[in-house]
XYZ file of C-alpha atoms in Angstrom:
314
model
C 140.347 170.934 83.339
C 138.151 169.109 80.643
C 140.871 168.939 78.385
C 143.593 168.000 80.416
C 143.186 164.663 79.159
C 141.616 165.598 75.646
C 144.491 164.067 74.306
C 145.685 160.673 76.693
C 144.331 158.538 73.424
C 147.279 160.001 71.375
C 149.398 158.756 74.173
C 149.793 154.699 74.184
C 153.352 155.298 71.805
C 154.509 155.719 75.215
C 154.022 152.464 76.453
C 156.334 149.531 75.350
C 158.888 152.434 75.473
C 159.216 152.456 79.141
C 157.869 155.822 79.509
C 154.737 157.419 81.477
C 152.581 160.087 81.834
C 151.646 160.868 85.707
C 148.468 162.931 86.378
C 149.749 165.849 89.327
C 147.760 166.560 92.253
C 147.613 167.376 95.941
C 145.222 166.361 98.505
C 146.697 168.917 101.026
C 148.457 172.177 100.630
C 152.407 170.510 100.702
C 152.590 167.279 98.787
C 152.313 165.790 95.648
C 150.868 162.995 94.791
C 150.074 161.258 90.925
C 148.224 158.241 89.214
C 149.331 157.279 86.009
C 147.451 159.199 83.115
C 146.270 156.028 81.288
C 143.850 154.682 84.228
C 142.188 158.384 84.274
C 139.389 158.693 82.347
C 138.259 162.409 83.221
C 138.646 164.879 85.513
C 136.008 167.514 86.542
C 135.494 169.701 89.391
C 133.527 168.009 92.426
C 129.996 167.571 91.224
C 127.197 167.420 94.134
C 127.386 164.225 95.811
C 124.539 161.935 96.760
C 124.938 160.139 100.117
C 125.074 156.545 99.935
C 123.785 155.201 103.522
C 126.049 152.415 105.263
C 128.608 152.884 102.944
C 132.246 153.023 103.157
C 133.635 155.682 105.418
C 135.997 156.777 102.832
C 132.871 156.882 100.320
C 132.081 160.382 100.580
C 128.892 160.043 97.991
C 127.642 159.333 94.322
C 127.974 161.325 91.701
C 126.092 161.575 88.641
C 128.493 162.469 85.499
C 126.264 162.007 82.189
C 123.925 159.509 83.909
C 126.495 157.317 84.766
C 126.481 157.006 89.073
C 129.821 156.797 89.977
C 130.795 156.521 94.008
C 133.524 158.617 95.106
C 136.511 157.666 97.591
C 138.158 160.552 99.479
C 141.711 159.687 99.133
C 142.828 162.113 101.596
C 141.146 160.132 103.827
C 141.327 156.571 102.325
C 145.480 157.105 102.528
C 145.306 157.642 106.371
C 145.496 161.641 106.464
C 142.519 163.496 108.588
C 139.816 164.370 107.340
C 139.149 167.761 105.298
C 135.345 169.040 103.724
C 136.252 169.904 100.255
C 136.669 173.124 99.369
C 136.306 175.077 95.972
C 139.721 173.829 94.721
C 138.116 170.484 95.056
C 138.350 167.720 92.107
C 136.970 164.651 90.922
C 139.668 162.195 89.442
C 137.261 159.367 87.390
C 139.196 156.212 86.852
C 139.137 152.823 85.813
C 140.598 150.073 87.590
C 140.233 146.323 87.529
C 136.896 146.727 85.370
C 135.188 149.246 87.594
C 134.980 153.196 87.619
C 135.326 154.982 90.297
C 136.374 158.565 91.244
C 138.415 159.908 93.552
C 137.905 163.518 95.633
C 141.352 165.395 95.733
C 142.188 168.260 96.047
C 143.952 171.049 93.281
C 144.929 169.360 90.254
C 147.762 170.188 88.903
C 149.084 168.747 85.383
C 150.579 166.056 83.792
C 154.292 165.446 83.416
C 156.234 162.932 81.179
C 158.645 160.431 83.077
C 160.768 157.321 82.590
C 159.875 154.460 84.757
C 163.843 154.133 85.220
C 163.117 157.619 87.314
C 160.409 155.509 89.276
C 161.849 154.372 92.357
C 159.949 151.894 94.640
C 158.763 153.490 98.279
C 161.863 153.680 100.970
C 161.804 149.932 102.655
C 161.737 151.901 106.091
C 158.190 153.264 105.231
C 156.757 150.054 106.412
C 154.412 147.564 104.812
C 151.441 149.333 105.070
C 151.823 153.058 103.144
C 149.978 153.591 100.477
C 152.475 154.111 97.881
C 153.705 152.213 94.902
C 156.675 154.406 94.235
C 158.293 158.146 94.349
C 159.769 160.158 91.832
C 161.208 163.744 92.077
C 160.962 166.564 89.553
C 161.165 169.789 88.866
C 158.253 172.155 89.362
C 157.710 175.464 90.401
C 161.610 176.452 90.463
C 162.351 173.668 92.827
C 162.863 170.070 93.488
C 159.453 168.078 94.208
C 159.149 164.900 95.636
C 156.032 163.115 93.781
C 154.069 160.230 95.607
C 152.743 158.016 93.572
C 149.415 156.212 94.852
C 148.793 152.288 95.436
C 144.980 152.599 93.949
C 144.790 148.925 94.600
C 145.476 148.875 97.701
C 142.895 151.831 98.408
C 140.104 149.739 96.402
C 140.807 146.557 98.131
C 140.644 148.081 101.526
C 137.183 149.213 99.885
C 135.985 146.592 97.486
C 136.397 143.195 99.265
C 138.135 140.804 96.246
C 136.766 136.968 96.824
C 139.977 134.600 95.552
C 137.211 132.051 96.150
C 136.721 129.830 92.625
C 133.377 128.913 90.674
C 132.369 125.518 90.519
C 133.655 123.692 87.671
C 136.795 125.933 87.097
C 139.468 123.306 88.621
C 140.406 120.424 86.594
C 140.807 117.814 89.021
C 143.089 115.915 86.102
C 145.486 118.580 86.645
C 145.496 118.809 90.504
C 148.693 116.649 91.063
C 150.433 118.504 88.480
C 150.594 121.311 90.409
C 152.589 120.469 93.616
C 155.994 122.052 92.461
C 155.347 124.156 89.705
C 156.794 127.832 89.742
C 155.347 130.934 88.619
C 156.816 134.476 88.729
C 154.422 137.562 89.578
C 156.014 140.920 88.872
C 154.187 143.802 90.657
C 154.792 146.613 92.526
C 151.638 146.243 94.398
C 151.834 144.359 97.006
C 148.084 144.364 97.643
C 147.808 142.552 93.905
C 150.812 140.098 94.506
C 148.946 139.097 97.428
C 145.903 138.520 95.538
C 147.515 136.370 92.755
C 149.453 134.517 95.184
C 146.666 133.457 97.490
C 144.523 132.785 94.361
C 147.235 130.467 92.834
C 148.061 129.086 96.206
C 145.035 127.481 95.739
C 146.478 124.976 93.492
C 149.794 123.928 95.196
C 151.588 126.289 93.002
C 154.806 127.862 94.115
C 154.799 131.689 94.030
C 157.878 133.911 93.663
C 157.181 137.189 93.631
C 159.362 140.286 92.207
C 158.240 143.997 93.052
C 159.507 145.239 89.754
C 160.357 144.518 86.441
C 163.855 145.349 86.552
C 164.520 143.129 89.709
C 162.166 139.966 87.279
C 164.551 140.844 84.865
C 167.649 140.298 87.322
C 166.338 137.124 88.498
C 165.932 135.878 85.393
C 169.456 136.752 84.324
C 170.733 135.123 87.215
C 169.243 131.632 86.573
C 170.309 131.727 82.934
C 173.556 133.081 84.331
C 173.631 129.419 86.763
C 172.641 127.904 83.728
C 169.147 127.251 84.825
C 166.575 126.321 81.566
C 164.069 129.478 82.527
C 160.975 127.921 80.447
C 161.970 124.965 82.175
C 161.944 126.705 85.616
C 158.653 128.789 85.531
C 155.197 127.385 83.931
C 154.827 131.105 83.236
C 155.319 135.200 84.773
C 152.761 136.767 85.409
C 153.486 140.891 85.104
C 151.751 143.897 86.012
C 152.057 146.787 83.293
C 152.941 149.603 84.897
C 155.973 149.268 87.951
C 158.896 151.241 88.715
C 162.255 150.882 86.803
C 161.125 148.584 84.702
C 157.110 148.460 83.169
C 155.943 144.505 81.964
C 155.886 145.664 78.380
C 159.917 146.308 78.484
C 160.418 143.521 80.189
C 158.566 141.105 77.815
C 160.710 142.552 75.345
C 163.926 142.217 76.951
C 162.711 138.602 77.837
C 161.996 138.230 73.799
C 165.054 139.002 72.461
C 166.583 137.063 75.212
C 167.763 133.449 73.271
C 168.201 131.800 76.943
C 164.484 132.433 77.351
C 162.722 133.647 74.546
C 160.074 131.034 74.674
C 159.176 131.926 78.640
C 154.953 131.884 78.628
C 153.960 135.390 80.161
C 151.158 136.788 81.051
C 149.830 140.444 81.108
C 147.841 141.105 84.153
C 146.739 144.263 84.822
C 144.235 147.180 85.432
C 144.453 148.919 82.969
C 142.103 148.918 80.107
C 141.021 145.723 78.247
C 141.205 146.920 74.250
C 144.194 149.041 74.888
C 146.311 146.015 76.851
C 145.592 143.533 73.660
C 147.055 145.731 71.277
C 150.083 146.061 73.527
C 150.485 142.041 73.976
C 150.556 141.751 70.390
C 152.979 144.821 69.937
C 155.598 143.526 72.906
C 154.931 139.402 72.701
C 152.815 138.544 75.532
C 150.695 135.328 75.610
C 147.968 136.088 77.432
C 146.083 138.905 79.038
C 144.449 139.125 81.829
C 142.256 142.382 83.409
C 142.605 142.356 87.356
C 141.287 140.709 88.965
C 139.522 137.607 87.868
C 140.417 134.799 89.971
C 138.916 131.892 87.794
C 140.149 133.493 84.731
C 144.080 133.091 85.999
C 143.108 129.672 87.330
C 142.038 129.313 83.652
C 145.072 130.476 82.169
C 147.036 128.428 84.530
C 145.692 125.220 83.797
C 145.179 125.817 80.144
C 149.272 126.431 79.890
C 150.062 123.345 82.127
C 147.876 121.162 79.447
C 149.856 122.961 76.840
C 153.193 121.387 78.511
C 151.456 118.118 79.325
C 149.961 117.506 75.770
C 146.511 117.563 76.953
């Protein structure tokens, strides 16, 4: 399993193409379930565990991977299914998300498999507003047609990890406060967990939010105000865009945005979990103004503020 991922740092020509790589695995004997290869940074089988008292129910310990203590969620159990001791098909999935590690017990893991995110498609609407999935794919494996569930991490972490949208003192610029009331920004994510977060961050300010689950349907919206004849840059102070969404991922649709005349000029914003040096090479590549790591409430105040002064003159 060690080299299952000996190669994922060959893999970022991917990205900016609208393509993926999803990391396979079950958590129970039936279904499939993924995370996308570039938040994994190793797998290993489940190491001994080291109980951490009054934590988390769904932390099932600490492990200890090259002295590095890293606490472990049990997704099967964090994603509502019953709980199951590991057994000896048992792995560890070590991630990063929003600038933390963490690793996640699963079961069997299986491999990784190349997609579009245009054969991405968001969760059914019927499955509620509380599953744990950002989208479903289907594939081909083992001789027959798979449905693939693909996991809402953020929404396991922040059921976890409590995220303060509270500010430090000193971040608002009072100058700017009644510039605010009225001003439109567009978040694109398919997490509804992180839309929530930006959006009751940047309520904060008087801002108004519209929110898109997917780049594809930003991209539609956008259209349609250009098609109205609506001045976009005019419209938004900025989008803010997840990388990684069904359809459509924020790098292709910063550069479908870009070679857009209508719009070209529209100040976005990368905002995402994945990793910091890998993310600025990628808003250079596609065009993106700014990037931001999730989730950092005064640094998107920041970035707010520091674009409305750029409008203003200030």
């Amino acid at each position: 399993m060690a080299n299952v991922l000996a190669t994922v740092d060959q893999r970022t020509n991917l990205v900016g193409e609208n393509r993926l790589e999803l990391l396979l695995f079950r958590i129970n004997s039936m279904q499939l379930f993924a995370i996308n290869v570039f938040k994994v940074k190793e797998v290993v089988k489940l190491p001994p565990l080291n109980a951490m008292p009054g934590s988390h129910p769904h932390i099932s310990g600490v492990a200890n991977i090259r002295g590095m203590s890293i606490p472990v969620i049990d997704l099967r159990s964090a994603i509502g299914f019953k709980y199951v001791p590991p057994d000896d098909t048992a792995n560890m999935i070590i991630t990063e998300y929003n600038r933390s590690v963490q690793g996640f017990l699963v079961g069997k893991v299986e491999h990784i498999i190349n997609m579009t995110w245009s054969d991405i498609m968001p969760p059914p609407k019927t499955a509620g507003r509380n599953n744990y999935l950002t989208a479903i794919t289907r594939i081909e494996y083992q001789g027959q047609s798979q449905l693939v569930s693909i996991i809402d991490v953020e929404k396991v972490l922040a059921e976890i990890v409590h995220y303060d949208i509270s500010l430090s003192e000193g971040v608002l610029d009072e100058s700017l406060l009644d510039k605010m009331p009225g001003r439109k920004i567009l978040i694109v994510d398919d997490s509804s967990t992180a839309r929530r977060q930006v959006r009751e961050t940047l309520g904060q300010l008087g801002i108004e939010i519209i929110e898109a689950s997917d780049g594809l349907q930003a991209l539609h919206l956008l259209q349609k105000w250009r098609d109205e004849g609506k001045n976009v840059t005019k419209e938004l102070l900025m989008m803010i865009t997840d990388a990684e969404m069904p359809e459509m991922d924020g790098y292709k649709l910063t550069y479908e945005v870009r070679n857009d005349k209508a719009m070209a000029d529209l100040f976005i914003t990368l905002n995402t979990s994945l990793s910091g040096s890998f993310n600025n090479a990628m808003v250079e590549k596609v065009g993106c103004d700014r990037f931001i790591s999730k989730f950092q409430p005064d640094l998107l105040v920041e970035v707010v503020q520091d674009r409305l002064k750029q409008i203003l003159g200030k």
